[in-house]
PDB file of C-alpha atoms in Angstrom:
ATOM      1  CA  MET A   4      99.601  99.630 107.947  1.00  0.00           C
ATOM      2  CA  SER A   5      97.028 101.816 106.229  1.00  0.00           C
ATOM      3  CA  HIS A   6      99.085 104.976 106.588  1.00  0.00           C
ATOM      4  CA  LEU A   7     101.763 103.797 104.075  1.00  0.00           C
ATOM      5  CA  VAL A   8     104.210 106.425 105.408  1.00  0.00           C
ATOM      6  CA  GLU A   9     107.833 105.827 104.498  1.00  0.00           C
ATOM      7  CA  THR A  10     109.251 109.129 105.813  1.00  0.00           C
ATOM      8  CA  MET A  11     107.718 112.393 106.975  1.00  0.00           C
ATOM      9  CA  ALA A  12     108.158 115.611 108.900  1.00  0.00           C
ATOM     10  CA  TYR A  13     105.406 117.621 110.538  1.00  0.00           C
ATOM     11  CA  ALA A  14     104.832 120.853 112.420  1.00  0.00           C
ATOM     12  CA  GLY A  15     102.186 121.084 115.086  1.00  0.00           C
ATOM     13  CA  GLN A  16     100.184 118.211 116.481  1.00  0.00           C
ATOM     14  CA  VAL A  17     101.568 114.647 116.355  1.00  0.00           C
ATOM     15  CA  PRO A  18      99.854 112.685 113.532  1.00  0.00           C
ATOM     16  CA  TRP A  19      97.452 109.915 114.495  1.00  0.00           C
ATOM     17  CA  HIS A  20      99.994 107.219 113.577  1.00  0.00           C
ATOM     18  CA  GLY A  21     102.792 108.813 115.636  1.00  0.00           C
ATOM     19  CA  LEU A  22     105.304 108.665 112.778  1.00  0.00           C
ATOM     20  CA  GLY A  23     107.642 111.326 111.437  1.00  0.00           C
ATOM     21  CA  GLU A  24     109.965 113.965 112.763  1.00  0.00           C
ATOM     22  CA  ARG A  25     108.473 116.947 114.585  1.00  0.00           C
ATOM     23  CA  VAL A  26     109.851 120.218 113.197  1.00  0.00           C
ATOM     24  CA  SER A  27     109.432 123.918 113.752  1.00  0.00           C
ATOM     25  CA  ASN A  28     106.776 125.696 111.683  1.00  0.00           C
ATOM     26  CA  ASP A  29     109.334 128.242 110.445  1.00  0.00           C
ATOM     27  CA  LEU A  30     111.339 125.928 108.182  1.00  0.00           C
ATOM     28  CA  SER A  31     112.036 126.922 104.596  1.00  0.00           C
ATOM     29  CA  PRO A  32     110.679 124.575 101.927  1.00  0.00           C
ATOM     30  CA  MET A  33     114.183 123.166 101.353  1.00  0.00           C
ATOM     31  CA  GLN A  34     114.707 122.554 105.083  1.00  0.00           C
ATOM     32  CA  MET A  35     111.337 120.775 105.210  1.00  0.00           C
ATOM     33  CA  MET A  36     112.348 118.615 102.245  1.00  0.00           C
ATOM     34  CA  GLN A  37     115.498 117.540 104.104  1.00  0.00           C
ATOM     35  CA  LYS A  38     113.693 116.884 107.396  1.00  0.00           C
ATOM     36  CA  ALA A  39     111.058 114.807 105.554  1.00  0.00           C
ATOM     37  CA  ARG A  40     113.950 112.847 103.984  1.00  0.00           C
ATOM     38  CA  VAL A  41     112.684 113.329 100.431  1.00  0.00           C
ATOM     39  CA  ASP A  42     115.748 115.248  99.249  1.00  0.00           C
ATOM     40  CA  TRP A  43     116.433 112.709  96.519  1.00  0.00           C
ATOM     41  CA  SER A  44     116.074 112.945  92.772  1.00  0.00           C
ATOM     42  CA  VAL A  45     114.389 110.700  90.228  1.00  0.00           C
ATOM     43  CA  THR A  46     115.975 109.458  87.003  1.00  0.00           C
ATOM     44  CA  LYS A  47     114.763 107.469  84.009  1.00  0.00           C
ATOM     45  CA  GLU A  48     117.095 104.631  83.067  1.00  0.00           C
ATOM     46  CA  ASN A  49     117.108 102.193  80.154  1.00  0.00           C
ATOM     47  CA  MET A  50     115.797  98.711  80.823  1.00  0.00           C
ATOM     48  CA  TYR A  51     117.270  95.448  79.561  1.00  0.00           C
ATOM     49  CA  ILE A  52     116.100  91.861  79.507  1.00  0.00           C
ATOM     50  CA  LEU A  53     118.371  89.065  80.715  1.00  0.00           C
ATOM     51  CA  ASP A  54     120.280  88.623  77.460  1.00  0.00           C
ATOM     52  CA  GLY A  55     121.172  92.355  77.352  1.00  0.00           C
ATOM     53  CA  ILE A  56     118.595  93.429  74.795  1.00  0.00           C
ATOM     54  CA  SER A  57     117.157  96.876  75.478  1.00  0.00           C
ATOM     55  CA  VAL A  58     113.422  97.100  76.233  1.00  0.00           C
ATOM     56  CA  PRO A  59     112.074  99.577  73.648  1.00  0.00           C
ATOM     57  CA  SER A  60     109.987 102.590  74.739  1.00  0.00           C
ATOM     58  CA  LYS A  61     110.173 101.756  78.460  1.00  0.00           C
ATOM     59  CA  LYS A  62     112.306 103.216  81.243  1.00  0.00           C
ATOM     60  CA  ALA A  63     112.835 102.344  84.881  1.00  0.00           C
ATOM     61  CA  LEU A  64     112.084 105.267  87.181  1.00  0.00           C
ATOM     62  CA  LEU A  65     114.787 105.176  89.858  1.00  0.00           C
ATOM     63  CA  ARG A  66     115.113 106.981  93.182  1.00  0.00           C
ATOM     64  CA  GLY A  67     118.485 108.647  93.675  1.00  0.00           C
ATOM     65  CA  GLY A  68     120.665 107.432  96.515  1.00  0.00           C
ATOM     66  CA  ASP A  69     119.460 103.833  96.710  1.00  0.00           C
ATOM     67  CA  ASN A  70     118.426 103.199  93.058  1.00  0.00           C
ATOM     68  CA  LYS A  71     115.074 101.820  94.178  1.00  0.00           C
ATOM     69  CA  VAL A  72     112.796 101.194  91.175  1.00  0.00           C
ATOM     70  CA  LEU A  73     109.720 103.351  91.710  1.00  0.00           C
ATOM     71  CA  ASP A  74     107.887 102.364  88.524  1.00  0.00           C
ATOM     72  CA  ILE A  75     108.181 101.601  84.806  1.00  0.00           C
ATOM     73  CA  VAL A  76     107.331 104.535  82.507  1.00  0.00           C
ATOM     74  CA  GLY A  77     107.315 105.381  78.824  1.00  0.00           C
ATOM     75  CA  ASP A  78     109.979 107.421  77.025  1.00  0.00           C
ATOM     76  CA  ASP A  79     107.768 110.517  77.090  1.00  0.00           C
ATOM     77  CA  TRP A  80     107.107 110.447  80.862  1.00  0.00           C
ATOM     78  CA  GLU A  81     108.734 113.468  82.541  1.00  0.00           C
ATOM     79  CA  PRO A  82     109.542 113.163  86.246  1.00  0.00           C
ATOM     80  CA  VAL A  83     108.957 116.162  88.489  1.00  0.00           C
ATOM     81  CA  GLN A  84     111.804 116.388  90.963  1.00  0.00           C
ATOM     82  CA  ASN A  85     110.934 116.685  94.645  1.00  0.00           C
ATOM     83  CA  GLU A  86     113.021 119.855  94.791  1.00  0.00           C
ATOM     84  CA  GLU A  87     110.710 121.436  92.182  1.00  0.00           C
ATOM     85  CA  ALA A  88     107.664 120.556  94.300  1.00  0.00           C
ATOM     86  CA  PHE A  89     109.169 122.137  97.414  1.00  0.00           C
ATOM     87  CA  ASN A  90     110.455 125.185  95.505  1.00  0.00           C
ATOM     88  CA  PHE A  91     106.850 125.827  94.480  1.00  0.00           C
ATOM     89  CA  PHE A  92     106.257 127.074  98.070  1.00  0.00           C
ATOM     90  CA  ASN A  93     109.273 129.437  98.289  1.00  0.00           C
ATOM     91  CA  GLU A  94     107.469 132.595  97.215  1.00  0.00           C
ATOM     92  CA  TYR A  95     104.487 132.036  99.535  1.00  0.00           C
ATOM     93  CA  CYS A  96     106.604 131.176 102.572  1.00  0.00           C
ATOM     94  CA  ALA A  97     109.028 134.067 101.974  1.00  0.00           C
ATOM     95  CA  ALA A  98     106.086 136.492 101.785  1.00  0.00           C
ATOM     96  CA  GLY A  99     104.789 135.171 105.112  1.00  0.00           C
ATOM     97  CA  ASP A 100     101.517 133.905 103.649  1.00  0.00           C
ATOM     98  CA  MET A 101     102.173 130.220 104.421  1.00  0.00           C
ATOM     99  CA  GLU A 102     104.316 128.000 106.589  1.00  0.00           C
ATOM    100  CA  MET A 103     105.512 124.499 105.844  1.00  0.00           C
ATOM    101  CA  HIS A 104     103.365 122.044 107.757  1.00  0.00           C
ATOM    102  CA  THR A 105     103.764 118.394 106.659  1.00  0.00           C
ATOM    103  CA  ALA A 106     105.717 116.562 103.970  1.00  0.00           C
ATOM    104  CA  GLY A 107     106.757 113.040 103.277  1.00  0.00           C
ATOM    105  CA  SER A 108     107.000 109.934 101.190  1.00  0.00           C
ATOM    106  CA  LEU A 109     104.337 107.269 100.809  1.00  0.00           C
ATOM    107  CA  MET A 110     104.498 103.753  99.352  1.00  0.00           C
ATOM    108  CA  GLU A 111     108.301 103.560  99.407  1.00  0.00           C
ATOM    109  CA  GLY A 112     108.746 106.838  97.518  1.00  0.00           C
ATOM    110  CA  LYS A 113     106.071 106.344  94.885  1.00  0.00           C
ATOM    111  CA  ILE A 114     104.202 109.419  96.156  1.00  0.00           C
ATOM    112  CA  VAL A 115     105.700 112.535  97.721  1.00  0.00           C
ATOM    113  CA  TRP A 116     103.491 115.220  99.235  1.00  0.00           C
ATOM    114  CA  VAL A 117     104.122 118.724 100.526  1.00  0.00           C
ATOM    115  CA  LEU A 118     101.568 120.629 102.610  1.00  0.00           C
ATOM    116  CA  ALA A 119     101.775 124.279 103.637  1.00  0.00           C
ATOM    117  CA  LYS A 120      99.417 125.888 106.122  1.00  0.00           C
ATOM    118  CA  ILE A 121      97.881 129.156 105.022  1.00  0.00           C
ATOM    119  CA  LYS A 122      98.281 131.702 107.817  1.00  0.00           C
ATOM    120  CA  GLU A 123      94.618 132.773 107.824  1.00  0.00           C
ATOM    121  CA  SER A 124      92.239 130.445 109.666  1.00  0.00           C
ATOM    122  CA  PHE A 125      88.686 131.105 110.776  1.00  0.00           C
ATOM    123  CA  ASP A 126      86.231 129.928 113.422  1.00  0.00           C
ATOM    124  CA  VAL A 127      82.975 128.365 112.290  1.00  0.00           C
ATOM    125  CA  LEU A 128      81.776 128.560 115.895  1.00  0.00           C
ATOM    126  CA  PRO A 129      83.739 129.729 118.929  1.00  0.00           C
ATOM    127  CA  GLY A 130      86.500 127.138 119.469  1.00  0.00           C
ATOM    128  CA  ASP A 131      85.871 125.402 116.124  1.00  0.00           C
ATOM    129  CA  GLN A 132      88.833 126.598 114.039  1.00  0.00           C
ATOM    130  CA  VAL A 133      89.122 125.684 110.362  1.00  0.00           C
ATOM    131  CA  ASP A 134      92.595 125.716 108.832  1.00  0.00           C
ATOM    132  CA  ASN A 135      93.375 125.931 105.132  1.00  0.00           C
ATOM    133  CA  PHE A 136      96.278 124.252 103.390  1.00  0.00           C
ATOM    134  CA  LEU A 137      97.947 124.189  99.991  1.00  0.00           C
ATOM    135  CA  LEU A 138      98.798 120.618  98.980  1.00  0.00           C
ATOM    136  CA  PHE A 139     101.284 119.559  96.292  1.00  0.00           C
ATOM    137  CA  THR A 140     101.160 115.844  95.445  1.00  0.00           C
ATOM    138  CA  ASN A 141     104.059 114.553  93.355  1.00  0.00           C
ATOM    139  CA  PRO A 142     103.526 110.934  92.270  1.00  0.00           C
ATOM    140  CA  HIS A 143     106.491 109.018  90.915  1.00  0.00           C
ATOM    141  CA  ARG A 144     104.108 106.499  89.343  1.00  0.00           C
ATOM    142  CA  TYR A 145     102.846 105.881  85.843  1.00  0.00           C
ATOM    143  CA  GLY A 146      99.211 106.890  85.339  1.00  0.00           C
ATOM    144  CA  GLN A 147      99.058 109.427  88.170  1.00  0.00           C
ATOM    145  CA  SER A 148      99.138 113.185  87.728  1.00  0.00           C
ATOM    146  CA  LEU A 149     100.790 115.853  89.779  1.00  0.00           C
ATOM    147  CA  ASN A 150      98.142 117.733  91.770  1.00  0.00           C
ATOM    148  CA  VAL A 151      98.175 121.132  93.478  1.00  0.00           C
ATOM    149  CA  ARG A 152      95.075 122.104  95.444  1.00  0.00           C
ATOM    150  CA  MET A 153      93.596 123.973  98.350  1.00  0.00           C
ATOM    151  CA  THR A 154      92.307 121.665 101.079  1.00  0.00           C
ATOM    152  CA  PRO A 155      91.011 121.885 104.651  1.00  0.00           C
ATOM    153  CA  ILE A 156      92.492 118.420 105.313  1.00  0.00           C
ATOM    154  CA  ARG A 157      95.814 118.092 107.157  1.00  0.00           C
ATOM    155  CA  VAL A 158      97.623 115.453 105.089  1.00  0.00           C
ATOM    156  CA  VAL A 159      99.764 113.158 107.254  1.00  0.00           C
ATOM    157  CA  CYS A 160      99.385 109.770 105.531  1.00  0.00           C
ATOM    158  CA  ASN A 161      97.874 107.953 102.576  1.00  0.00           C
ATOM    159  CA  ASN A 162      94.415 107.963 104.189  1.00  0.00           C
ATOM    160  CA  THR A 163      94.294 111.748 104.568  1.00  0.00           C
ATOM    161  CA  LEU A 164      95.924 112.270 101.153  1.00  0.00           C
ATOM    162  CA  GLN A 165      93.269 110.149  99.438  1.00  0.00           C
ATOM    163  CA  MET A 166      90.541 111.972 101.368  1.00  0.00           C
ATOM    164  CA  SER A 167      91.892 115.313 100.133  1.00  0.00           C
ATOM    165  CA  LEU A 168      92.351 114.140  96.531  1.00  0.00           C
ATOM    166  CA  SER A 169      88.902 112.532  96.345  1.00  0.00           C
ATOM    167  CA  SER A 170      87.109 115.803  96.964  1.00  0.00           C
ATOM    168  CA  LYS A 171      86.564 117.699  93.718  1.00  0.00           C
ATOM    169  CA  SER A 172      87.744 121.267  93.904  1.00  0.00           C
ATOM    170  CA  LYS A 173      87.665 124.290  91.638  1.00  0.00           C
ATOM    171  CA  ASN A 174      90.876 125.317  93.375  1.00  0.00           C
ATOM    172  CA  GLU A 175      93.145 122.633  91.947  1.00  0.00           C
ATOM    173  CA  VAL A 176      95.520 122.052  89.078  1.00  0.00           C
ATOM    174  CA  SER A 177      96.303 118.567  87.825  1.00  0.00           C
ATOM    175  CA  LEU A 178      99.108 117.968  85.323  1.00  0.00           C
ATOM    176  CA  ASN A 179     100.209 114.749  83.684  1.00  0.00           C
ATOM    177  CA  HIS A 180     103.860 113.819  83.252  1.00  0.00           C
ATOM    178  CA  ARG A 181     103.936 114.221  79.476  1.00  0.00           C
ATOM    179  CA  ARG A 182     105.742 117.568  79.653  1.00  0.00           C
ATOM    180  CA  ALA A 183     108.198 119.236  81.998  1.00  0.00           C
ATOM    181  CA  PHE A 184     106.669 120.904  85.060  1.00  0.00           C
ATOM    182  CA  ASP A 185     106.642 124.703  84.972  1.00  0.00           C
ATOM    183  CA  ALA A 186     105.206 126.399  88.064  1.00  0.00           C
TER     184      ALA A 186
END
């Protein structure tokens, strides 16, 4: 199971693994978040050992709804809510410059991605169309940074996400979780 997809929604062509819910390409970012089933929040909760003693300087990162433990983080780790990641695309979609394309959860919620297709594509050769996307990767894991980048790769799984993230780009922003996200 190399795709590691927990939930996802996609517009356009069915992904190689056949998973996810097909949606229209005219969804708002919030509608896409709901269809991808990542409309949950993340909280930091105190941790305790068996005898009730609090674990100092460590918090459990919990997924809202089912209280699944996503990771263990330090006191200064600031979660970025999925809603913030999807809201990042509001302005671009409202202006008609982009459309929501794929979104989902990988590794049981440890990574959430949002991908919007930029409306302008081009042909390298006749019939060889290249699409451009804006990718927002929101890891709910210690040691991984939020990443926003331009990519020609249609992200539909962990394989394609890692392929996109492994290519160095001048058109990317990477932020750690030591401060609150501000678009």
